[in-house]
mmCIF file of C-alpha atoms in Angstrom:
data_model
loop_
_atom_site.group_PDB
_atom_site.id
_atom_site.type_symbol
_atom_site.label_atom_id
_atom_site.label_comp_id
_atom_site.label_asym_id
_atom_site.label_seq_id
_atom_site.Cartn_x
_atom_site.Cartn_y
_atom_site.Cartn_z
ATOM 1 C CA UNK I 1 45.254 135.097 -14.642
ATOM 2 C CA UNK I 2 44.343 131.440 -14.183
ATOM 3 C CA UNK I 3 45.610 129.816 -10.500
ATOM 4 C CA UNK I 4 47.697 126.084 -10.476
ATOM 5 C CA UNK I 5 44.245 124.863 -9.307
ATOM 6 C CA UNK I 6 42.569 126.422 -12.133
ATOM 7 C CA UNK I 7 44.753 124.086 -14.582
ATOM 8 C CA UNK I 8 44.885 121.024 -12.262
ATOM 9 C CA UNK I 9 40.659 121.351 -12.057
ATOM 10 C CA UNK I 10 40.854 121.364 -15.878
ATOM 11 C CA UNK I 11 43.167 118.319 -16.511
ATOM 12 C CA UNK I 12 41.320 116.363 -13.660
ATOM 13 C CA UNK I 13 44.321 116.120 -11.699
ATOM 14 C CA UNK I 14 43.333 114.606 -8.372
ATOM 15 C CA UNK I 15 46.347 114.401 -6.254
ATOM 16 C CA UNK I 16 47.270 117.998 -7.589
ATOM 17 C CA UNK I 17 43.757 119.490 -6.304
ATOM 18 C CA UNK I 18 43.983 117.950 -2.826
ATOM 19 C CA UNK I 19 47.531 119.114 -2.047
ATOM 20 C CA UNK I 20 47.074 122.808 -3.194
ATOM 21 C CA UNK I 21 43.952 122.912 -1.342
ATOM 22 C CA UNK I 22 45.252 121.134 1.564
ATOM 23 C CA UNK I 23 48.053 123.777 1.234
ATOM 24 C CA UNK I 24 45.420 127.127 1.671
ATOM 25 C CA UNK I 25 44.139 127.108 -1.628
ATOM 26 C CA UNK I 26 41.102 129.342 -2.159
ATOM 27 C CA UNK I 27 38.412 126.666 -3.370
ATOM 28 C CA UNK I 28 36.268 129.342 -4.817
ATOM 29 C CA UNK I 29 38.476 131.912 -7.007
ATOM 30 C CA UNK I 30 37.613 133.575 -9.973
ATOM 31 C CA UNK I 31 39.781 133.040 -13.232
ATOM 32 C CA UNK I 32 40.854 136.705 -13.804
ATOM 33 C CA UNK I 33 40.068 138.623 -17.213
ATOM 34 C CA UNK I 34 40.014 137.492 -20.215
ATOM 35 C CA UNK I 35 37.866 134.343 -18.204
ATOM 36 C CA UNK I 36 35.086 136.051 -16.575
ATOM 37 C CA UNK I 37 34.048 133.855 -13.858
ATOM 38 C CA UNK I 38 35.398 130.937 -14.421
ATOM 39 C CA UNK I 39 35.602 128.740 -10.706
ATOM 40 C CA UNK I 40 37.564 125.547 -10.375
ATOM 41 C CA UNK I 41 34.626 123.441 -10.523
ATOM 42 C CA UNK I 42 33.115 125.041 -13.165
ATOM 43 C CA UNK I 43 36.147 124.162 -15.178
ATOM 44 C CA UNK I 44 36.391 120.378 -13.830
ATOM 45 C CA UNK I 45 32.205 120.176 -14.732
ATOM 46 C CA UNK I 46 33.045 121.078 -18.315
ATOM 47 C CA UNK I 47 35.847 119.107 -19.234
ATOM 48 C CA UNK I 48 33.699 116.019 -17.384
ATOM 49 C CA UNK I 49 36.418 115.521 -14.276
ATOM 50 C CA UNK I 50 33.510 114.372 -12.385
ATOM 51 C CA UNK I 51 36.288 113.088 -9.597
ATOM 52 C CA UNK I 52 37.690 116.245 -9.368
ATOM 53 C CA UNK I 53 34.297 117.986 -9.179
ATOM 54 C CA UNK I 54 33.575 115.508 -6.078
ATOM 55 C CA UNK I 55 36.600 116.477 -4.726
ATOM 56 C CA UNK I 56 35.825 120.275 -4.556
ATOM 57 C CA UNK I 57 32.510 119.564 -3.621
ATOM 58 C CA UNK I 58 33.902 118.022 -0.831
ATOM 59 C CA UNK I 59 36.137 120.935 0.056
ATOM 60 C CA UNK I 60 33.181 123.568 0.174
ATOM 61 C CA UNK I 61 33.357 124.795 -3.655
ATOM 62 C CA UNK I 62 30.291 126.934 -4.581
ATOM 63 C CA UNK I 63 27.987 125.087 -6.787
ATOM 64 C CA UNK I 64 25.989 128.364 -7.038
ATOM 65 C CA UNK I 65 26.223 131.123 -9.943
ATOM 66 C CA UNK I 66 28.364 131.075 -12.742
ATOM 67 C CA UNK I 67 26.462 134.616 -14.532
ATOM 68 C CA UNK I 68 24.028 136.153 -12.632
ATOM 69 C CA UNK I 69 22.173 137.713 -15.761
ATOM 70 C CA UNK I 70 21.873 133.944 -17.015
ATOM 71 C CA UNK I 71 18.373 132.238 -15.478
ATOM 72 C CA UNK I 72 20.364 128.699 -15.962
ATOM 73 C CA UNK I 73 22.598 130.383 -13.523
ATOM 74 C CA UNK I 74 24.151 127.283 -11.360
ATOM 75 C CA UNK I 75 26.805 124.556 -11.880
ATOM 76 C CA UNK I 76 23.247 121.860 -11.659
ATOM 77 C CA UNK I 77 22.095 123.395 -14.786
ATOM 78 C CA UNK I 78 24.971 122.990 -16.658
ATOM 79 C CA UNK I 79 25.671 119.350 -15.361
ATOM 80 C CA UNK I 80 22.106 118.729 -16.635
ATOM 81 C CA UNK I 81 22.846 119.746 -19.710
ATOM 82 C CA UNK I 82 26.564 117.945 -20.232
ATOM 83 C CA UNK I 83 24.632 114.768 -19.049
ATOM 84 C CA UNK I 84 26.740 114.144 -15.624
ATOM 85 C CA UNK I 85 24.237 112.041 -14.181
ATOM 86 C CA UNK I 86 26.931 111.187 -11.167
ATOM 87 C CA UNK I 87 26.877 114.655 -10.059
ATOM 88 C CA UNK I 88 23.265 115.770 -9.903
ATOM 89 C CA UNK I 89 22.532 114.225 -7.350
ATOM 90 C CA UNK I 90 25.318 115.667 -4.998
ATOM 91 C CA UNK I 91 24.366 119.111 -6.388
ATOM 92 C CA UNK I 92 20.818 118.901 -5.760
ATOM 93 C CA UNK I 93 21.583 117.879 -2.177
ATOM 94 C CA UNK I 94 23.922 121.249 -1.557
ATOM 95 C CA UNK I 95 21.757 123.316 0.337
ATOM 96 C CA UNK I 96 23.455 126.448 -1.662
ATOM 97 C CA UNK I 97 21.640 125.419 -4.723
ATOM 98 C CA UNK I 98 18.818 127.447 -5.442
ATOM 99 C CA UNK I 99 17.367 125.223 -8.601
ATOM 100 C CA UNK I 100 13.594 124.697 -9.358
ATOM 101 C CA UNK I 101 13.466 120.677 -10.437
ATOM 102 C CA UNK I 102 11.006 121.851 -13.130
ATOM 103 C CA UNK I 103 13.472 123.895 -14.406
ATOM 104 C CA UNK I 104 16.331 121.561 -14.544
ATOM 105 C CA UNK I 105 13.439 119.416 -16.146
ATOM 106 C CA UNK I 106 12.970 121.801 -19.088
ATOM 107 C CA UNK I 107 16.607 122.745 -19.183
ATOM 108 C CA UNK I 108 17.563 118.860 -19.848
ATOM 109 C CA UNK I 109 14.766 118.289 -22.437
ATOM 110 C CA UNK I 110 15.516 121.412 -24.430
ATOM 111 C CA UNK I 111 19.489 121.552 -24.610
ATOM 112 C CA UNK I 112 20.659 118.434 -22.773
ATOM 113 C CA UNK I 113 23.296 117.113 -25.443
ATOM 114 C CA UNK I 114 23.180 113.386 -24.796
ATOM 115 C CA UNK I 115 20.299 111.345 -23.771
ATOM 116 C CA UNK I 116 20.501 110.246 -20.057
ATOM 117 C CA UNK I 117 17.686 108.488 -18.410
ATOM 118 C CA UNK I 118 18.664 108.668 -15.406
ATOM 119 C CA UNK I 119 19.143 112.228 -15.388
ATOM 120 C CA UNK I 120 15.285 112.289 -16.037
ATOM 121 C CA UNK I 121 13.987 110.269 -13.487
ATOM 122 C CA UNK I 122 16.804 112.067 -10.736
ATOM 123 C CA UNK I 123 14.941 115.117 -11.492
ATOM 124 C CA UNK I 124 11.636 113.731 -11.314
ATOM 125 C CA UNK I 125 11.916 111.944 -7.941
ATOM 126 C CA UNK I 126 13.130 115.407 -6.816
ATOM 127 C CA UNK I 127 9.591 116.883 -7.763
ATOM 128 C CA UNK I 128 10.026 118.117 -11.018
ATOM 129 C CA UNK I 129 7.136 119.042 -13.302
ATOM 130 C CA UNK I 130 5.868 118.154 -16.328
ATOM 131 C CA UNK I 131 5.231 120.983 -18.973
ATOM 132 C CA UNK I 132 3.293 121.002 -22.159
ATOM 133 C CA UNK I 133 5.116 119.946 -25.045
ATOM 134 C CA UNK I 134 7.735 117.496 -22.920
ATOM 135 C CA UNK I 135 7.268 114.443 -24.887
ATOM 136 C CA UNK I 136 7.360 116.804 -28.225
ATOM 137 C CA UNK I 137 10.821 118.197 -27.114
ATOM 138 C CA UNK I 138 12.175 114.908 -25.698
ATOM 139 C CA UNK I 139 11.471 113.481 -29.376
ATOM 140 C CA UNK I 140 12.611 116.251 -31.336
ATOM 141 C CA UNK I 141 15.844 116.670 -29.666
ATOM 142 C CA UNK I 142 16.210 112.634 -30.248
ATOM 143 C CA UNK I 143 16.201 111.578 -26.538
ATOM 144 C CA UNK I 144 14.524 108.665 -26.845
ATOM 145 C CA UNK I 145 15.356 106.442 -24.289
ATOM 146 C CA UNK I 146 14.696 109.757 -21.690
ATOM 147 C CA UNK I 147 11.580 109.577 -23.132
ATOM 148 C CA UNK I 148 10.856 106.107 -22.507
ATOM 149 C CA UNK I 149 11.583 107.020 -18.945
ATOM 150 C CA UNK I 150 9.326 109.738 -18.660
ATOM 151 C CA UNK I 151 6.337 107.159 -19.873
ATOM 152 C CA UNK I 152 7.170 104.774 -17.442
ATOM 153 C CA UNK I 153 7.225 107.287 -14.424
ATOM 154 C CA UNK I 154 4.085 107.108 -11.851
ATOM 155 C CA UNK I 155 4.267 110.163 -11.864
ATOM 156 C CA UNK I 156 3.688 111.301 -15.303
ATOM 157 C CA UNK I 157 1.545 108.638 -16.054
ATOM 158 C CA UNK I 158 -0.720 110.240 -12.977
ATOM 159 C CA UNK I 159 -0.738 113.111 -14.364
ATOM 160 C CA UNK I 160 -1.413 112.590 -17.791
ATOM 161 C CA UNK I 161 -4.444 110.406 -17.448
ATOM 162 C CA UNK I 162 -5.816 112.802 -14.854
ATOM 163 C CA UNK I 163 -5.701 115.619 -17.155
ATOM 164 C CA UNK I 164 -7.248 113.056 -19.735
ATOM 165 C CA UNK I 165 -4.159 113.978 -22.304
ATOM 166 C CA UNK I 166 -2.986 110.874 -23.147
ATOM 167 C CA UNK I 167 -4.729 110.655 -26.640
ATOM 168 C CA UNK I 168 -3.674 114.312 -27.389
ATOM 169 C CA UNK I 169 -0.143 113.098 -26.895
ATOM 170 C CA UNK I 170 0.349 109.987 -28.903
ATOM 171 C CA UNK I 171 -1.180 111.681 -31.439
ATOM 172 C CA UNK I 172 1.135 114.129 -32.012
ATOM 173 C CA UNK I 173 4.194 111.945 -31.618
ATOM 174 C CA UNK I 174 2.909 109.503 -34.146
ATOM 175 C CA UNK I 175 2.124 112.274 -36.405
ATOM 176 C CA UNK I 176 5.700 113.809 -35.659
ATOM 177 C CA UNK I 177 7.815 110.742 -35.228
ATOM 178 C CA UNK I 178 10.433 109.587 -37.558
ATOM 179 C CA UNK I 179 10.603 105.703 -36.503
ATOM 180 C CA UNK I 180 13.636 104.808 -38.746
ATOM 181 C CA UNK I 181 15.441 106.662 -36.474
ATOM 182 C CA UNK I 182 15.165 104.884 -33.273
ATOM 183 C CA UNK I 183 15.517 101.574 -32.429
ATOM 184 C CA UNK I 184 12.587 99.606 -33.413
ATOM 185 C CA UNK I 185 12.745 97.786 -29.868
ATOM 186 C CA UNK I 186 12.574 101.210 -27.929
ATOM 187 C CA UNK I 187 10.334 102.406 -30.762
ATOM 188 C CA UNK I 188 7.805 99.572 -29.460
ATOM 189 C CA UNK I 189 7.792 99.845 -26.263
ATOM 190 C CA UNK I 190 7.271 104.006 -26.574
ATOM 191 C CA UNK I 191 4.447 103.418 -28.895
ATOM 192 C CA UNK I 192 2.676 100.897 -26.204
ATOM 193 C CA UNK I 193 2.730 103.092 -23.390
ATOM 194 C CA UNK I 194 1.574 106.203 -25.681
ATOM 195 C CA UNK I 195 -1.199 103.711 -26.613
ATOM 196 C CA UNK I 196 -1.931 102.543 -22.713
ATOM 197 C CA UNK I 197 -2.246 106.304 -21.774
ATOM 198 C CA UNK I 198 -4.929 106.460 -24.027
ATOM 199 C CA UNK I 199 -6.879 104.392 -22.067
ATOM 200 C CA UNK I 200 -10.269 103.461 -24.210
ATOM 201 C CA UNK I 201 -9.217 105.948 -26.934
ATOM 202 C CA UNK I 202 -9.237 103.989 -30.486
ATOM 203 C CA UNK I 203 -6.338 106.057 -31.958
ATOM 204 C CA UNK I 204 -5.924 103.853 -35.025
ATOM 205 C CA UNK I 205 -9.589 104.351 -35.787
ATOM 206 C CA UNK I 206 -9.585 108.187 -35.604
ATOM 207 C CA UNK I 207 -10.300 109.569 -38.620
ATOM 208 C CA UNK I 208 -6.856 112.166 -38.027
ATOM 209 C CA UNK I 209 -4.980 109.148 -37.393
ATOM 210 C CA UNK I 210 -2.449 108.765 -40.375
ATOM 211 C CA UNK I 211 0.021 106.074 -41.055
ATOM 212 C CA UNK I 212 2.666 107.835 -43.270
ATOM 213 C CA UNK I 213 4.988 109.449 -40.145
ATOM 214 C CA UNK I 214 4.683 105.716 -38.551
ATOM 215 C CA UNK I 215 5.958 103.841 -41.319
ATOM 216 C CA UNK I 216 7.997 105.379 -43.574
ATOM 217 C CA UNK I 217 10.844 105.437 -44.785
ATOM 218 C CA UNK I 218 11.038 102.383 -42.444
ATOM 219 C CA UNK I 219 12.225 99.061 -44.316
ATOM 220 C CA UNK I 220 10.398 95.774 -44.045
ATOM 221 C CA UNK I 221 12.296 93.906 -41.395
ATOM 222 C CA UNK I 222 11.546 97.103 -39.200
ATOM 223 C CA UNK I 223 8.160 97.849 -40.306
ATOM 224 C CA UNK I 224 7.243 93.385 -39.824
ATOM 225 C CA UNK I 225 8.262 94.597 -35.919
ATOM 226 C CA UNK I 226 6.079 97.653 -35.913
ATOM 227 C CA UNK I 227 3.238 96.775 -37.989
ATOM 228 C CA UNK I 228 1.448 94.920 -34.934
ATOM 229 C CA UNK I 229 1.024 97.412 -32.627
ATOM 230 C CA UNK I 230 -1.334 99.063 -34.775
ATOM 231 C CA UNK I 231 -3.038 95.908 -35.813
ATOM 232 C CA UNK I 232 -3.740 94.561 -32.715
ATOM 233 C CA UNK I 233 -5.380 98.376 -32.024
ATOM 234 C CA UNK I 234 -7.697 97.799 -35.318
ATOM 235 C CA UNK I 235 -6.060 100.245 -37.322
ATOM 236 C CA UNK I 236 -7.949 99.883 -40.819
ATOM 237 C CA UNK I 237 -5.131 98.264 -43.462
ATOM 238 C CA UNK I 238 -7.335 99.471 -46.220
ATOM 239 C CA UNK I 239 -6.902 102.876 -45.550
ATOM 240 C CA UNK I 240 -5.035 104.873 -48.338
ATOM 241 C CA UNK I 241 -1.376 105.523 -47.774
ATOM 242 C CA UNK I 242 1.889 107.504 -49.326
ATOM 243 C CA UNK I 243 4.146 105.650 -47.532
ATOM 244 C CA UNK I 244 7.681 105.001 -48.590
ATOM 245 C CA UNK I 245 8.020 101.688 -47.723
ATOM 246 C CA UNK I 246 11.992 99.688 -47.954
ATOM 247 C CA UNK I 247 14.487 100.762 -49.958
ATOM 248 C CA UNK I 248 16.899 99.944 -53.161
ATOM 249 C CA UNK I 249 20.344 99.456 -53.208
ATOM 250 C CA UNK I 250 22.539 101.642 -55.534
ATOM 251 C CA UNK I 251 19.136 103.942 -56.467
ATOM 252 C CA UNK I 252 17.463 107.111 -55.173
ATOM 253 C CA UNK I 253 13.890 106.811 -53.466
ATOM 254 C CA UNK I 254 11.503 108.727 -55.303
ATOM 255 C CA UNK I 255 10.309 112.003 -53.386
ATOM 256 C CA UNK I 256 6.606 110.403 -52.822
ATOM 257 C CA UNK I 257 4.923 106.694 -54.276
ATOM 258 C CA UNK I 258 1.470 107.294 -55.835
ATOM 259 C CA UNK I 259 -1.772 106.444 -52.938
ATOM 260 C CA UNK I 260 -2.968 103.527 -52.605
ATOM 261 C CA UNK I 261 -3.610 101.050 -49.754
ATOM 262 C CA UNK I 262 -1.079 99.812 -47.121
ATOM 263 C CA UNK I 263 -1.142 96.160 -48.957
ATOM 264 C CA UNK I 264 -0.397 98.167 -52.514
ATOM 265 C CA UNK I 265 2.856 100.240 -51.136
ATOM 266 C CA UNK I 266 3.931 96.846 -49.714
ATOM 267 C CA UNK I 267 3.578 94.453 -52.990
ATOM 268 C CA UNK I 268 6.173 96.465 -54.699
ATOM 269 C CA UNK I 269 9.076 94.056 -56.446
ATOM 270 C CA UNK I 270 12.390 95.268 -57.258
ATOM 271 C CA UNK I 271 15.664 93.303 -58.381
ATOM 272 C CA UNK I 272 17.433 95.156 -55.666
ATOM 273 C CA UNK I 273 16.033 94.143 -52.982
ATOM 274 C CA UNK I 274 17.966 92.691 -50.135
ATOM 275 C CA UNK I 275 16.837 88.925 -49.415
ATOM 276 C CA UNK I 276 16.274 89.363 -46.005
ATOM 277 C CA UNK I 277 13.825 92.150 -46.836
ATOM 278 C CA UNK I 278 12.164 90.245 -49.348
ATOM 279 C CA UNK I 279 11.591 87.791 -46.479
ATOM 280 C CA UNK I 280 10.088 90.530 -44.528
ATOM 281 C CA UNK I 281 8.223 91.788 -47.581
ATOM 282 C CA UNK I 282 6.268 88.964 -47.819
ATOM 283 C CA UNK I 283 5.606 88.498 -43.662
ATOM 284 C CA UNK I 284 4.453 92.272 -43.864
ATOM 285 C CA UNK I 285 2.024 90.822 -46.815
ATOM 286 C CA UNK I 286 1.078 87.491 -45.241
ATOM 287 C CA UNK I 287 0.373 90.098 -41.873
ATOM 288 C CA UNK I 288 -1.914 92.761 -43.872
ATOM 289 C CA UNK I 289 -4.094 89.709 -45.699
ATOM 290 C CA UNK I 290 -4.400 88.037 -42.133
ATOM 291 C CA UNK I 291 -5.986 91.028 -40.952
ATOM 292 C CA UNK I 292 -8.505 91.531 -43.997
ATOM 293 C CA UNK I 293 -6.514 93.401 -46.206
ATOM 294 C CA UNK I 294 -8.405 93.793 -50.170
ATOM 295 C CA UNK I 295 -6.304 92.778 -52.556
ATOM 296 C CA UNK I 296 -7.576 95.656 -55.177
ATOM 297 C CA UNK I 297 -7.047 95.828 -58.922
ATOM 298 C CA UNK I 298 -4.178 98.142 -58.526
ATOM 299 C CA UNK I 299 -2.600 96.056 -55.778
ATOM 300 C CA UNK I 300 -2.641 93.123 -58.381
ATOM 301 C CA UNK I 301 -1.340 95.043 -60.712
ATOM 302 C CA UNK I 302 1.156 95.916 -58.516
ATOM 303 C CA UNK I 303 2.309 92.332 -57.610
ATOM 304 C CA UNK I 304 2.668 91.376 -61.169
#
């Protein structure tokens, strides 16, 4: 039930494609059962020929349905969601294409399986919207640098700050966000433009703000990179904390430290730690102190 061009979409065969269709091949046939409708490009889009998919572009292929009970219905959708940024663009220029950029948008954010940037800011310079919860989903599903993106867009930034939701927004990411697993570059720059959207809003001193989703389980060399962003926004070091801060080598973390303040969790000694975390133990110390940090009788007791 499958055609030649069927198998020569599938193993990207270039030279294959152009003679057969150069020969009368149908550019638009339907796999027979058991396939349902399965088109050549369909087939080339899914096994990532994006050369071949170009190539049957070319030749007048359908970019249009592939179920017509499914509302992610087109060929766009599911490029959007295998992450071939080289072919969204010719899709979104095929006239046949009936695809809301919003959509695509919320389509990418919610099943998208790599992270592609560029995908993002395609889709936005087409028009696309931005619905509640987008920097929620773009951070759950781990697309960070899309996310980074999206902050740096005129577009969103526009709209954000004139619906005044900046504040509402970096709080819940910094609430939600695990930081140890990003980057702690890209995890700087996203938490400075969450903090710019704000505008005047003192995040750090809200009295919701918390600290334990920003730095923990984070180690000291990463948390010595983090730690002042939220200084230099006058977020209060003597506030009380459960963070988990470094780690041991060859041991289990317990499930939780006791409370205590940010300079406490961070005088912790152990044999096993690494020496270029001690080194970063003590800058994360000399950093706290700098910025008037007590140094409490449980803190002492701590050191020693």
């Amino acid at each position: 039930s499958l055609a030649p061009l069927h198998l020569a979409a599938w193993r990207g065969l270039d030279d294959v494609v152009e003679r057969l269709l150069s020969c009368g091949a149908s550019v638009d046939v339907f796999a027979g059962a058991p396939y349902g409708k399965l088109t050549f490009l369909l087939l080339a889009i899914v096994k990532g020929n994006i050369s071949t998919a170009t190539l049957l572009l070319a030749n007048g292929a359908s970019p249009n349905l592939l179920h017509e009970d499914n509302p992610f219905s087109t060929t766009l959708h599911l490029v959007c969601i295998l992450g071939h940024t080289d072919l969204v663009k010719p899709l979104m220029a095929t006239a046949s294409v009936q695809a809301d950029p919003s959509k695509l948008l919320e389509c990418y954010a919610w099943w998208g399986v790599s992270d592609e940037p560029a995908i993002l800011k395609l889709l936005v310079e087409e028009g696309a919207g931005f619905y509640n919860g987008l920097v929620d989903r773009l951070r759950s599903r781990q697309k960070y640098q899309s996310l980074l993106a999206l902050l740096h867009t005129k577009e969103y930034r526009n709209t954000i700050t004139s619906q005044g939701q900046g504040p509402a927004i970096a709080r819940q990411f910094l609430r939600s966000v695990n930081l140890s697993e990003l980057d702690t570059e890209i995890a700087d720059q996203i938490i400075r433009q969450l903090f710019d959207l704000s505008i005047d809003t003192d995040l750090c001193a809200d009295p919701d703000f918390t600290l334990e989703p920003l730095l923990s389980p984070l180690d000291f060399p990463d948390m010595l990179k983090l730690l002042p962003i939220f200084l230099e926004r006058g977020m209060d070091v003597n506030r009380g904390t459960n963070i988990r801060t470094g780690y041991l080598s060859g041991e289990d973390l317990p499930d939780s430290y006791p409370g205590g303040s940010l300079l406490y969790q961070a005088s912790t000694y152990t044999k096993y730690r690494y020496k270029e975390d001690s080194a970063a133990q003590l800058g994360v110390v000399r950093l706290l102190l700098q910025h008037g940090a007590h140094i409490d009788a449980q803190t002492k007791g701590n050191c020693l």
